[in-house]
Structure formats: structure tokens, C-alpha cells
């Protein structure tokens, strides 16, 4: 778990964040992914246009990929989740997560 936090935190300063802020955000993202693997979890993030979105994500409801679809390359900066409220797969970037102290 610490390794994945450090890998994620190492990429976040490239998005104009300090290493300290990147480590905090990486821990929040890893904990969120772990929670979504177990149960439906609500969280906020800021969309590209600046509006905030509340989502309830749950990864156990992810649909199986289509057999003819090519898998997308793994990107640690993206959280992919199944949004329970709209019954669709969505994603958000880790640097756009809204943490409790923001």
C-alpha cells in the first residue's frame, strides 16, 4: 500500500502540487479506492468545468469489459468507479478530489 501511495504521490507534483500535499492526496485516493472495493462510498470531486460533483462509487458493480474492446492502459492518476446513482462507469482524476480540509 505504501508503494502505491508513493508512486501516486510522485506523479502529483507534476500537476503543480507540493510533495506534502501530494502525499496527503495520494493517501486519500488510496483509501477511497479501498473503500469502494468493499462498499458504496460517497465522495466529491471537481469537474473539468469547475463544478463539483457528488458521486457514490462502488467497484464490485463494474460491468465486465466487452470481449472485443482493447483495455485502456493503467493510469494511477485516474480513479475509475461505477456510479450507483446513474448506473454508469465514470472516472475522475486524483488531483480533482475534494478533501475534507478544502
mmCIF file with all atom_site columns, C-alpha atoms in Angstrom, residues 13-87:
data_model
loop_
_atom_site.group_PDB
_atom_site.id
_atom_site.type_symbol
_atom_site.label_atom_id
_atom_site.label_alt_id
_atom_site.label_comp_id
_atom_site.label_asym_id
_atom_site.label_entity_id
_atom_site.label_seq_id
_atom_site.pdbx_PDB_ins_code
_atom_site.Cartn_x
_atom_site.Cartn_y
_atom_site.Cartn_z
_atom_site.occupancy
_atom_site.B_iso_or_equiv
_atom_site.pdbx_formal_charge
_atom_site.auth_seq_id
_atom_site.auth_comp_id
_atom_site.auth_asym_id
_atom_site.auth_atom_id
_atom_site.pdbx_PDB_model_num
ATOM 1  C CA . UNK A 1 13 ? 3.735   17.269 -8.041  1.00 0.00 ? 13 UNK A CA 1
ATOM 2  C CA . UNK A 1 14 ? 3.856   17.361 -11.845 1.00 0.00 ? 14 UNK A CA 1
ATOM 3  C CA . UNK A 1 15 ? 0.324   18.752 -11.576 1.00 0.00 ? 15 UNK A CA 1
ATOM 4  C CA . UNK A 1 16 ? 1.575   21.767 -9.572  1.00 0.00 ? 16 UNK A CA 1
ATOM 5  C CA . UNK A 1 17 ? 1.342   20.417 -6.030  1.00 0.00 ? 17 UNK A CA 1
ATOM 6  C CA . UNK A 1 18 ? 3.993   20.193 -3.351  1.00 0.00 ? 18 UNK A CA 1
ATOM 7  C CA . UNK A 1 19 ? 5.180   16.765 -2.238  1.00 0.00 ? 19 UNK A CA 1
ATOM 8  C CA . UNK A 1 20 ? 3.481   17.157 1.149   1.00 0.00 ? 20 UNK A CA 1
ATOM 9  C CA . UNK A 1 21 ? 0.111   17.963 -0.446  1.00 0.00 ? 21 UNK A CA 1
ATOM 10 C CA . UNK A 1 22 ? 0.654   15.176 -2.973  1.00 0.00 ? 22 UNK A CA 1
ATOM 11 C CA . UNK A 1 23 ? 1.229   12.613 -0.204  1.00 0.00 ? 23 UNK A CA 1
ATOM 12 C CA . UNK A 1 24 ? -1.955  13.684 1.597   1.00 0.00 ? 24 UNK A CA 1
ATOM 13 C CA . UNK A 1 25 ? -3.973  13.498 -1.608  1.00 0.00 ? 25 UNK A CA 1
ATOM 14 C CA . UNK A 1 26 ? -2.437  10.127 -2.514  1.00 0.00 ? 26 UNK A CA 1
ATOM 15 C CA . UNK A 1 27 ? -3.431  8.662  0.865   1.00 0.00 ? 27 UNK A CA 1
ATOM 16 C CA . UNK A 1 28 ? -6.997  9.936  0.411   1.00 0.00 ? 28 UNK A CA 1
ATOM 17 C CA . UNK A 1 29 ? -7.165  8.414  -3.075  1.00 0.00 ? 29 UNK A CA 1
ATOM 18 C CA . UNK A 1 30 ? -5.810  5.024  -1.985  1.00 0.00 ? 30 UNK A CA 1
ATOM 19 C CA . UNK A 1 31 ? -8.196  4.880  0.984   1.00 0.00 ? 31 UNK A CA 1
ATOM 20 C CA . UNK A 1 32 ? -11.095 5.846  -1.291  1.00 0.00 ? 32 UNK A CA 1
ATOM 21 C CA . UNK A 1 33 ? -10.220 3.077  -3.753  1.00 0.00 ? 33 UNK A CA 1
ATOM 22 C CA . UNK A 1 34 ? -10.031 0.571  -0.883  1.00 0.00 ? 34 UNK A CA 1
ATOM 23 C CA . UNK A 1 35 ? -13.413 1.681  0.485   1.00 0.00 ? 35 UNK A CA 1
ATOM 24 C CA . UNK A 1 36 ? -15.037 1.477  -2.948  1.00 0.00 ? 36 UNK A CA 1
ATOM 25 C CA . UNK A 1 37 ? -13.776 -2.087 -3.285  1.00 0.00 ? 37 UNK A CA 1
ATOM 26 C CA . UNK A 1 38 ? -15.717 -3.045 -0.142  1.00 0.00 ? 38 UNK A CA 1
ATOM 27 C CA . UNK A 1 39 ? -18.869 -0.896 -0.166  1.00 0.00 ? 39 UNK A CA 1
ATOM 28 C CA . UNK A 1 40 ? -20.602 2.007  -1.883  1.00 0.00 ? 40 UNK A CA 1
ATOM 29 C CA . UNK A 1 41 ? -18.756 5.176  -0.912  1.00 0.00 ? 41 UNK A CA 1
ATOM 30 C CA . UNK A 1 42 ? -19.747 8.792  -1.411  1.00 0.00 ? 42 UNK A CA 1
ATOM 31 C CA . UNK A 1 43 ? -17.191 11.433 -2.348  1.00 0.00 ? 43 UNK A CA 1
ATOM 32 C CA . UNK A 1 44 ? -16.894 14.835 -4.016  1.00 0.00 ? 44 UNK A CA 1
ATOM 33 C CA . UNK A 1 45 ? -14.667 15.906 -6.865  1.00 0.00 ? 45 UNK A CA 1
ATOM 34 C CA . UNK A 1 46 ? -14.286 18.968 -9.039  1.00 0.00 ? 46 UNK A CA 1
ATOM 35 C CA . UNK A 1 47 ? -15.120 18.507 -12.705 1.00 0.00 ? 47 UNK A CA 1
ATOM 36 C CA . UNK A 1 48 ? -13.128 19.995 -15.583 1.00 0.00 ? 48 UNK A CA 1
ATOM 37 C CA . UNK A 1 49 ? -15.532 22.948 -15.865 1.00 0.00 ? 49 UNK A CA 1
ATOM 38 C CA . UNK A 1 50 ? -15.140 23.802 -12.158 1.00 0.00 ? 50 UNK A CA 1
ATOM 39 C CA . UNK A 1 51 ? -18.450 22.462 -10.857 1.00 0.00 ? 51 UNK A CA 1
ATOM 40 C CA . UNK A 1 52 ? -18.483 19.994 -8.004  1.00 0.00 ? 52 UNK A CA 1
ATOM 41 C CA . UNK A 1 53 ? -19.967 16.522 -8.359  1.00 0.00 ? 53 UNK A CA 1
ATOM 42 C CA . UNK A 1 54 ? -21.085 14.170 -5.635  1.00 0.00 ? 54 UNK A CA 1
ATOM 43 C CA . UNK A 1 55 ? -20.703 10.540 -6.617  1.00 0.00 ? 55 UNK A CA 1
ATOM 44 C CA . UNK A 1 56 ? -21.434 7.234  -4.942  1.00 0.00 ? 56 UNK A CA 1
ATOM 45 C CA . UNK A 1 57 ? -18.863 4.782  -6.239  1.00 0.00 ? 57 UNK A CA 1
ATOM 46 C CA . UNK A 1 58 ? -18.769 1.015  -5.880  1.00 0.00 ? 58 UNK A CA 1
ATOM 47 C CA . UNK A 1 59 ? -16.271 -1.137 -7.765  1.00 0.00 ? 59 UNK A CA 1
ATOM 48 C CA . UNK A 1 60 ? -17.956 -4.513 -7.232  1.00 0.00 ? 60 UNK A CA 1
ATOM 49 C CA . UNK A 1 61 ? -20.725 -3.489 -9.644  1.00 0.00 ? 61 UNK A CA 1
ATOM 50 C CA . UNK A 1 62 ? -18.346 -2.801 -12.528 1.00 0.00 ? 62 UNK A CA 1
ATOM 51 C CA . UNK A 1 63 ? -19.609 -4.413 -15.714 1.00 0.00 ? 63 UNK A CA 1
ATOM 52 C CA . UNK A 1 64 ? -17.382 -6.930 -17.442 1.00 0.00 ? 64 UNK A CA 1
ATOM 53 C CA . UNK A 1 65 ? -15.401 -5.446 -20.340 1.00 0.00 ? 65 UNK A CA 1
ATOM 54 C CA . UNK A 1 66 ? -16.574 -6.226 -23.830 1.00 0.00 ? 66 UNK A CA 1
ATOM 55 C CA . UNK A 1 67 ? -14.608 -9.080 -25.417 1.00 0.00 ? 67 UNK A CA 1
ATOM 56 C CA . UNK A 1 68 ? -13.592 -7.078 -28.485 1.00 0.00 ? 68 UNK A CA 1
ATOM 57 C CA . UNK A 1 69 ? -12.630 -3.921 -26.544 1.00 0.00 ? 69 UNK A CA 1
ATOM 58 C CA . UNK A 1 70 ? -8.991  -3.099 -26.003 1.00 0.00 ? 70 UNK A CA 1
ATOM 59 C CA . UNK A 1 71 ? -8.137  -2.488 -22.355 1.00 0.00 ? 71 UNK A CA 1
ATOM 60 C CA . UNK A 1 72 ? -7.101  1.050  -21.522 1.00 0.00 ? 72 UNK A CA 1
ATOM 61 C CA . UNK A 1 73 ? -3.595  1.493  -20.143 1.00 0.00 ? 73 UNK A CA 1
ATOM 62 C CA . UNK A 1 74 ? -3.413  1.846  -16.365 1.00 0.00 ? 74 UNK A CA 1
ATOM 63 C CA . UNK A 1 75 ? -3.090  5.411  -15.155 1.00 0.00 ? 75 UNK A CA 1
ATOM 64 C CA . UNK A 1 76 ? -2.535  5.846  -11.388 1.00 0.00 ? 76 UNK A CA 1
ATOM 65 C CA . UNK A 1 77 ? -3.838  9.425  -11.567 1.00 0.00 ? 77 UNK A CA 1
ATOM 66 C CA . UNK A 1 78 ? -7.345  8.270  -12.562 1.00 0.00 ? 78 UNK A CA 1
ATOM 67 C CA . UNK A 1 79 ? -9.955  6.708  -10.278 1.00 0.00 ? 79 UNK A CA 1
ATOM 68 C CA . UNK A 1 80 ? -12.442 4.626  -12.241 1.00 0.00 ? 80 UNK A CA 1
ATOM 69 C CA . UNK A 1 81 ? -15.642 3.691  -10.447 1.00 0.00 ? 81 UNK A CA 1
ATOM 70 C CA . UNK A 1 82 ? -19.210 2.538  -11.040 1.00 0.00 ? 82 UNK A CA 1
ATOM 71 C CA . UNK A 1 83 ? -21.537 5.409  -10.128 1.00 0.00 ? 83 UNK A CA 1
ATOM 72 C CA . UNK A 1 84 ? -24.543 3.883  -8.369  1.00 0.00 ? 84 UNK A CA 1
ATOM 73 C CA . UNK A 1 85 ? -26.744 6.964  -8.841  1.00 0.00 ? 85 UNK A CA 1
ATOM 74 C CA . UNK A 1 86 ? -26.580 6.939  -12.659 1.00 0.00 ? 86 UNK A CA 1
ATOM 75 C CA . UNK A 1 87 ? -25.713 3.251  -13.265 1.00 0.00 ? 87 UNK A CA 1
#
